[in-house]
């Protein structure tokens, strides 16, 4: 079975924790089964708030015969560096890191076709970049927003805040998977094997033995500092960015999502890029893009020809 290659990109801006003199790096996982090490079609897949790049393994395997699939670990997560200042764990820093990544990929070989898949936070980053013409080395052609939009429901943020950054230690991977499932049931039905595989990259070994969550607990600091007023101001900015997106947009929604309301999803189909909406029954926030029907919807959108998409 094809496996990804772990790579790194140096990033500007805030210093890393522990070794600021060395600069800061973001890790990314690259999948490529095209036979061309610098294939000109690049698909960037960016994960949610407390997740990491290996979330996209199943989707990446389905796409890797057709494109380079690049799945970063956003700073503070996975194999990427942690930040010295927790208040820097915010969207502008994440977006700047993605620009550094795309600049590195574009320098290796000019990107001819660029697509973006963003789950939750990864979708917000994608909206921010796609809504600013000229920022990216090449425009995003097709954008997949996975259960996220300009308006994020406050009750969902409160729910996430209850577990984000809480200390946790596990003796085994199975124990970690069980604990993660307790706060992730909204992801929808998964087999035990699917969930165990999704949980594997969610933990890291500790010097004391056992396992801890893969991310810096301090990512919760700016999240908990968010107020309803600040969230509303951010929403207004995101709608402005969304309305300026030139890419074709596929909007995925868990039919039971508490983060992306059905009203917001419908509004996204009627303004700006007029997203194509697909909902998944029995799923909340957010579809994991592991189930065959979810993978098929995304793969078809990203790989079908232009004339098929507009027919």
XYZ file of C-alpha atoms in Angstrom:
311
model
C 0.000 0.000 0.000
C 1.326 3.419 -0.970
C 2.686 5.532 1.886
C 3.442 9.266 2.058
C 6.813 10.974 2.305
C 7.375 13.300 5.271
C 8.853 16.648 4.216
C 9.362 20.072 5.784
C 9.173 23.715 4.796
C 10.838 26.607 6.683
C 8.286 29.201 7.746
C 8.609 32.921 8.485
C 7.060 34.738 11.381
C 6.611 33.598 14.995
C 9.421 31.654 16.638
C 9.284 27.997 17.508
C 9.244 26.856 21.113
C 12.562 25.657 22.476
C 14.889 26.543 19.590
C 13.977 29.937 18.078
C 17.510 30.398 16.739
C 16.952 27.502 14.295
C 13.837 28.960 12.750
C 10.547 27.153 12.467
C 9.373 24.344 10.232
C 6.029 23.000 9.110
C 5.812 19.317 8.300
C 3.815 17.994 5.386
C 2.997 14.583 4.000
C 3.307 14.171 0.245
C 1.519 11.449 -1.697
C 2.452 10.818 -5.318
C 1.796 7.783 -7.447
C 1.768 9.627 -10.767
C 5.264 8.579 -11.843
C 6.270 12.260 -11.957
C 8.030 13.429 -8.792
C 7.107 17.032 -9.574
C 3.680 16.542 -11.097
C 2.136 19.927 -12.030
C -1.283 19.149 -10.490
C -1.124 19.771 -6.732
C -3.950 19.113 -4.278
C -3.439 20.595 -0.812
C -5.476 19.005 2.003
C -5.633 20.932 5.291
C -7.055 19.447 8.484
C -9.243 20.721 11.300
C -8.393 22.482 14.565
C -7.147 19.573 16.685
C -6.312 17.154 13.882
C -3.271 16.572 11.618
C -2.327 15.802 8.026
C -2.639 12.024 8.193
C -6.412 12.478 8.480
C -6.412 12.501 4.679
C -4.695 9.145 4.098
C -7.745 7.480 2.561
C -8.585 10.414 0.296
C -4.924 10.920 -0.658
C -4.565 7.313 -1.778
C -7.566 7.798 -4.058
C -6.084 10.953 -5.595
C -2.363 10.164 -5.687
C -2.419 8.467 -9.103
C -3.582 11.740 -10.632
C -1.801 14.494 -8.669
C 0.689 15.358 -5.956
C -1.353 15.358 -2.770
C 0.159 17.506 -0.021
C -1.201 17.239 3.522
C 0.449 19.655 5.985
C 0.505 19.390 9.754
C -0.522 22.928 10.708
C 1.964 24.481 13.150
C 1.544 23.126 16.676
C 0.200 19.819 15.358
C 1.628 16.497 14.233
C 5.289 16.674 13.233
C 5.396 20.468 12.923
C 7.102 22.758 15.411
C 5.224 24.270 18.333
C 5.139 28.041 18.810
C 6.805 29.929 21.643
C 3.869 32.363 21.905
C 0.495 30.575 22.152
C -1.404 33.660 20.982
C 0.173 33.183 17.553
C -1.935 30.047 16.986
C -4.311 31.934 14.713
C -5.474 31.913 11.090
C -3.110 34.619 9.737
C -0.059 32.617 10.880
C -1.492 29.408 9.437
C -2.204 31.135 6.125
C 1.331 32.547 5.949
C 2.733 29.050 6.512
C 0.614 27.705 3.636
C 1.998 30.431 1.380
C 5.526 29.333 2.316
C 4.590 25.739 1.488
C 3.098 26.651 -1.884
C 6.100 28.830 -2.722
C 8.407 25.873 -2.045
C 6.294 23.513 -4.160
C 6.046 26.074 -6.971
C 9.830 26.578 -6.944
C 10.393 22.835 -7.301
C 8.279 22.899 -10.463
C 5.672 25.446 -11.500
C 2.211 24.384 -10.362
C -0.144 24.230 -13.333
C -3.293 23.196 -11.458
C -3.910 23.885 -7.767
C -6.834 22.500 -5.765
C -7.600 22.783 -2.046
C -9.457 20.516 0.377
C -10.071 22.077 3.783
C -11.802 20.467 6.736
C -13.187 22.965 9.264
C -10.150 25.134 10.158
C -8.469 24.023 6.939
C -11.462 25.354 5.046
C -11.230 28.714 6.805
C -7.566 28.951 5.806
C -8.526 28.087 2.247
C -11.268 30.721 2.149
C -8.855 33.339 3.462
C -6.277 32.606 0.771
C -8.658 32.042 -2.139
C -10.576 35.227 -1.349
C -7.486 37.411 -1.872
C -6.674 37.444 -5.595
C -2.963 37.472 -6.375
C -1.827 36.108 -3.006
C -1.251 32.543 -4.200
C 1.425 31.572 -6.761
C -1.417 30.254 -8.950
C -5.154 30.594 -8.307
C -6.976 27.689 -6.709
C -9.066 26.025 -9.394
C -11.383 23.945 -7.197
C -11.985 24.394 -3.483
C -13.581 21.793 -1.202
C -14.961 23.240 2.036
C -15.636 20.381 4.430
C -18.344 21.359 6.923
C -17.349 24.972 7.342
C -18.411 28.368 6.089
C -18.050 32.054 6.914
C -20.591 31.708 9.727
C -19.525 29.287 12.479
C -22.148 28.482 15.100
C -21.126 29.621 18.582
C -22.512 26.535 20.347
C -20.193 24.332 18.296
C -17.193 26.427 19.330
C -18.271 26.098 22.965
C -18.529 22.324 22.578
C -15.052 22.067 21.080
C -13.640 24.314 23.784
C -14.706 21.824 26.450
C -12.089 19.285 25.371
C -9.505 21.235 23.348
C -6.132 21.356 25.107
C -7.187 19.245 28.078
C -4.283 17.121 29.423
C -4.490 13.469 28.441
C -2.213 10.449 28.810
C -2.842 6.999 27.405
C -1.241 3.641 28.022
C -2.120 2.215 24.599
C -3.289 3.322 21.171
C -6.625 1.609 21.742
C -7.139 3.556 24.962
C -6.391 6.770 23.084
C -8.776 5.814 20.273
C -11.547 5.155 22.771
C -11.008 8.529 24.439
C -10.952 10.326 21.095
C -14.148 8.617 20.017
C -15.880 9.877 23.156
C -15.494 13.470 21.890
C -15.755 12.682 18.176
C -19.010 10.775 17.767
C -20.308 13.576 15.569
C -17.874 12.375 12.889
C -20.444 9.705 12.080
C -20.278 5.898 11.927
C -16.837 4.276 11.588
C -15.740 0.698 11.931
C -13.353 -0.022 14.838
C -10.556 -0.539 12.312
C -11.246 2.788 10.586
C -11.281 4.677 13.857
C -8.117 3.031 15.140
C -6.323 4.009 11.941
C -7.595 7.596 12.179
C -6.352 7.715 15.777
C -2.839 6.414 15.073
C -1.347 9.783 14.110
C -3.342 11.584 16.792
C -0.899 10.575 19.519
C 2.829 10.782 20.181
C 5.106 8.852 22.506
C 6.172 10.712 25.640
C 9.602 10.580 27.329
C 7.917 9.187 30.432
C 6.295 6.371 28.472
C 2.803 6.022 27.135
C 1.083 8.329 24.697
C -0.141 11.937 24.631
C -2.139 13.871 22.064
C -0.104 14.993 19.051
C -0.745 18.733 19.403
C 0.505 21.557 21.605
C -2.148 22.054 24.325
C -1.528 25.785 23.991
C -3.492 25.886 20.713
C -6.475 26.252 23.068
C -5.251 29.588 24.477
C -6.397 31.904 21.641
C -9.408 29.680 20.990
C -10.666 30.181 24.548
C -9.997 33.908 24.310
C -12.475 34.217 21.436
C -15.647 36.143 22.271
C -19.014 36.139 20.469
C -18.331 39.726 19.406
C -14.956 38.815 17.896
C -16.508 35.805 16.191
C -19.149 38.035 14.599
C -16.519 40.464 13.317
C -14.560 37.557 11.881
C -17.702 36.252 10.203
C -18.223 39.531 8.369
C -14.642 39.425 7.070
C -15.018 35.810 5.985
C -18.189 36.549 4.019
C -16.294 39.281 2.153
C -13.514 36.814 1.362
C -15.970 34.094 0.375
C -17.762 36.407 -2.049
C -14.443 37.094 -3.829
C -13.478 33.439 -4.371
C -13.007 32.744 -8.110
C -12.616 28.975 -7.667
C -15.363 26.439 -8.186
C -16.501 25.392 -4.703
C -17.815 22.090 -3.390
C -19.390 22.444 0.055
C -19.682 19.282 2.139
C -21.946 19.245 5.167
C -22.722 16.668 7.795
C -26.511 16.728 7.874
C -26.363 16.863 11.680
C -23.550 19.432 11.887
C -23.692 21.902 14.754
C -20.920 24.062 13.269
C -22.230 24.673 9.743
C -25.973 25.307 9.817
C -28.220 24.346 6.931
C -29.158 28.021 6.562
C -25.512 29.063 6.158
C -24.912 26.253 3.683
C -27.886 27.331 1.583
C -26.662 30.935 1.635
C -23.270 29.767 0.371
C -24.950 28.176 -2.635
C -26.702 31.440 -3.521
C -23.883 34.015 -3.293
C -20.223 34.459 -4.155
C -18.897 31.350 -5.921
C -22.289 29.623 -5.480
C -21.002 26.424 -3.927
C -22.323 23.051 -4.944
C -23.697 21.485 -1.736
C -23.525 17.794 -0.808
C -24.843 16.613 2.563
C -24.098 13.300 4.297
C -26.836 11.732 6.406
C -26.003 10.485 9.885
C -22.909 12.688 10.126
C -22.290 15.835 12.157
C -19.133 17.933 12.334
C -17.187 16.907 10.380
C -17.164 14.208 7.676
C -13.791 12.439 7.925
C -13.503 11.726 4.171
C -12.829 8.091 4.974
C -16.143 6.563 3.934
C -16.332 5.505 0.264
C -19.266 7.797 -0.578
C -17.456 10.829 0.851
C -14.206 10.003 -0.961
C -16.080 9.472 -4.237
C -17.788 12.884 -4.074
C -14.499 14.718 -3.490
C -12.521 12.700 -6.049
C -15.135 13.235 -8.737
C -15.175 16.985 -8.121
C -11.388 17.302 -8.220
C -10.703 14.945 -11.114
C -13.594 15.422 -13.526
C -13.017 17.546 -16.595
C -14.239 21.113 -16.802
C -16.914 20.331 -19.360
C -18.305 17.560 -17.135
C -18.384 19.880 -14.125
C -20.386 22.569 -15.914
C -22.708 20.296 -17.905
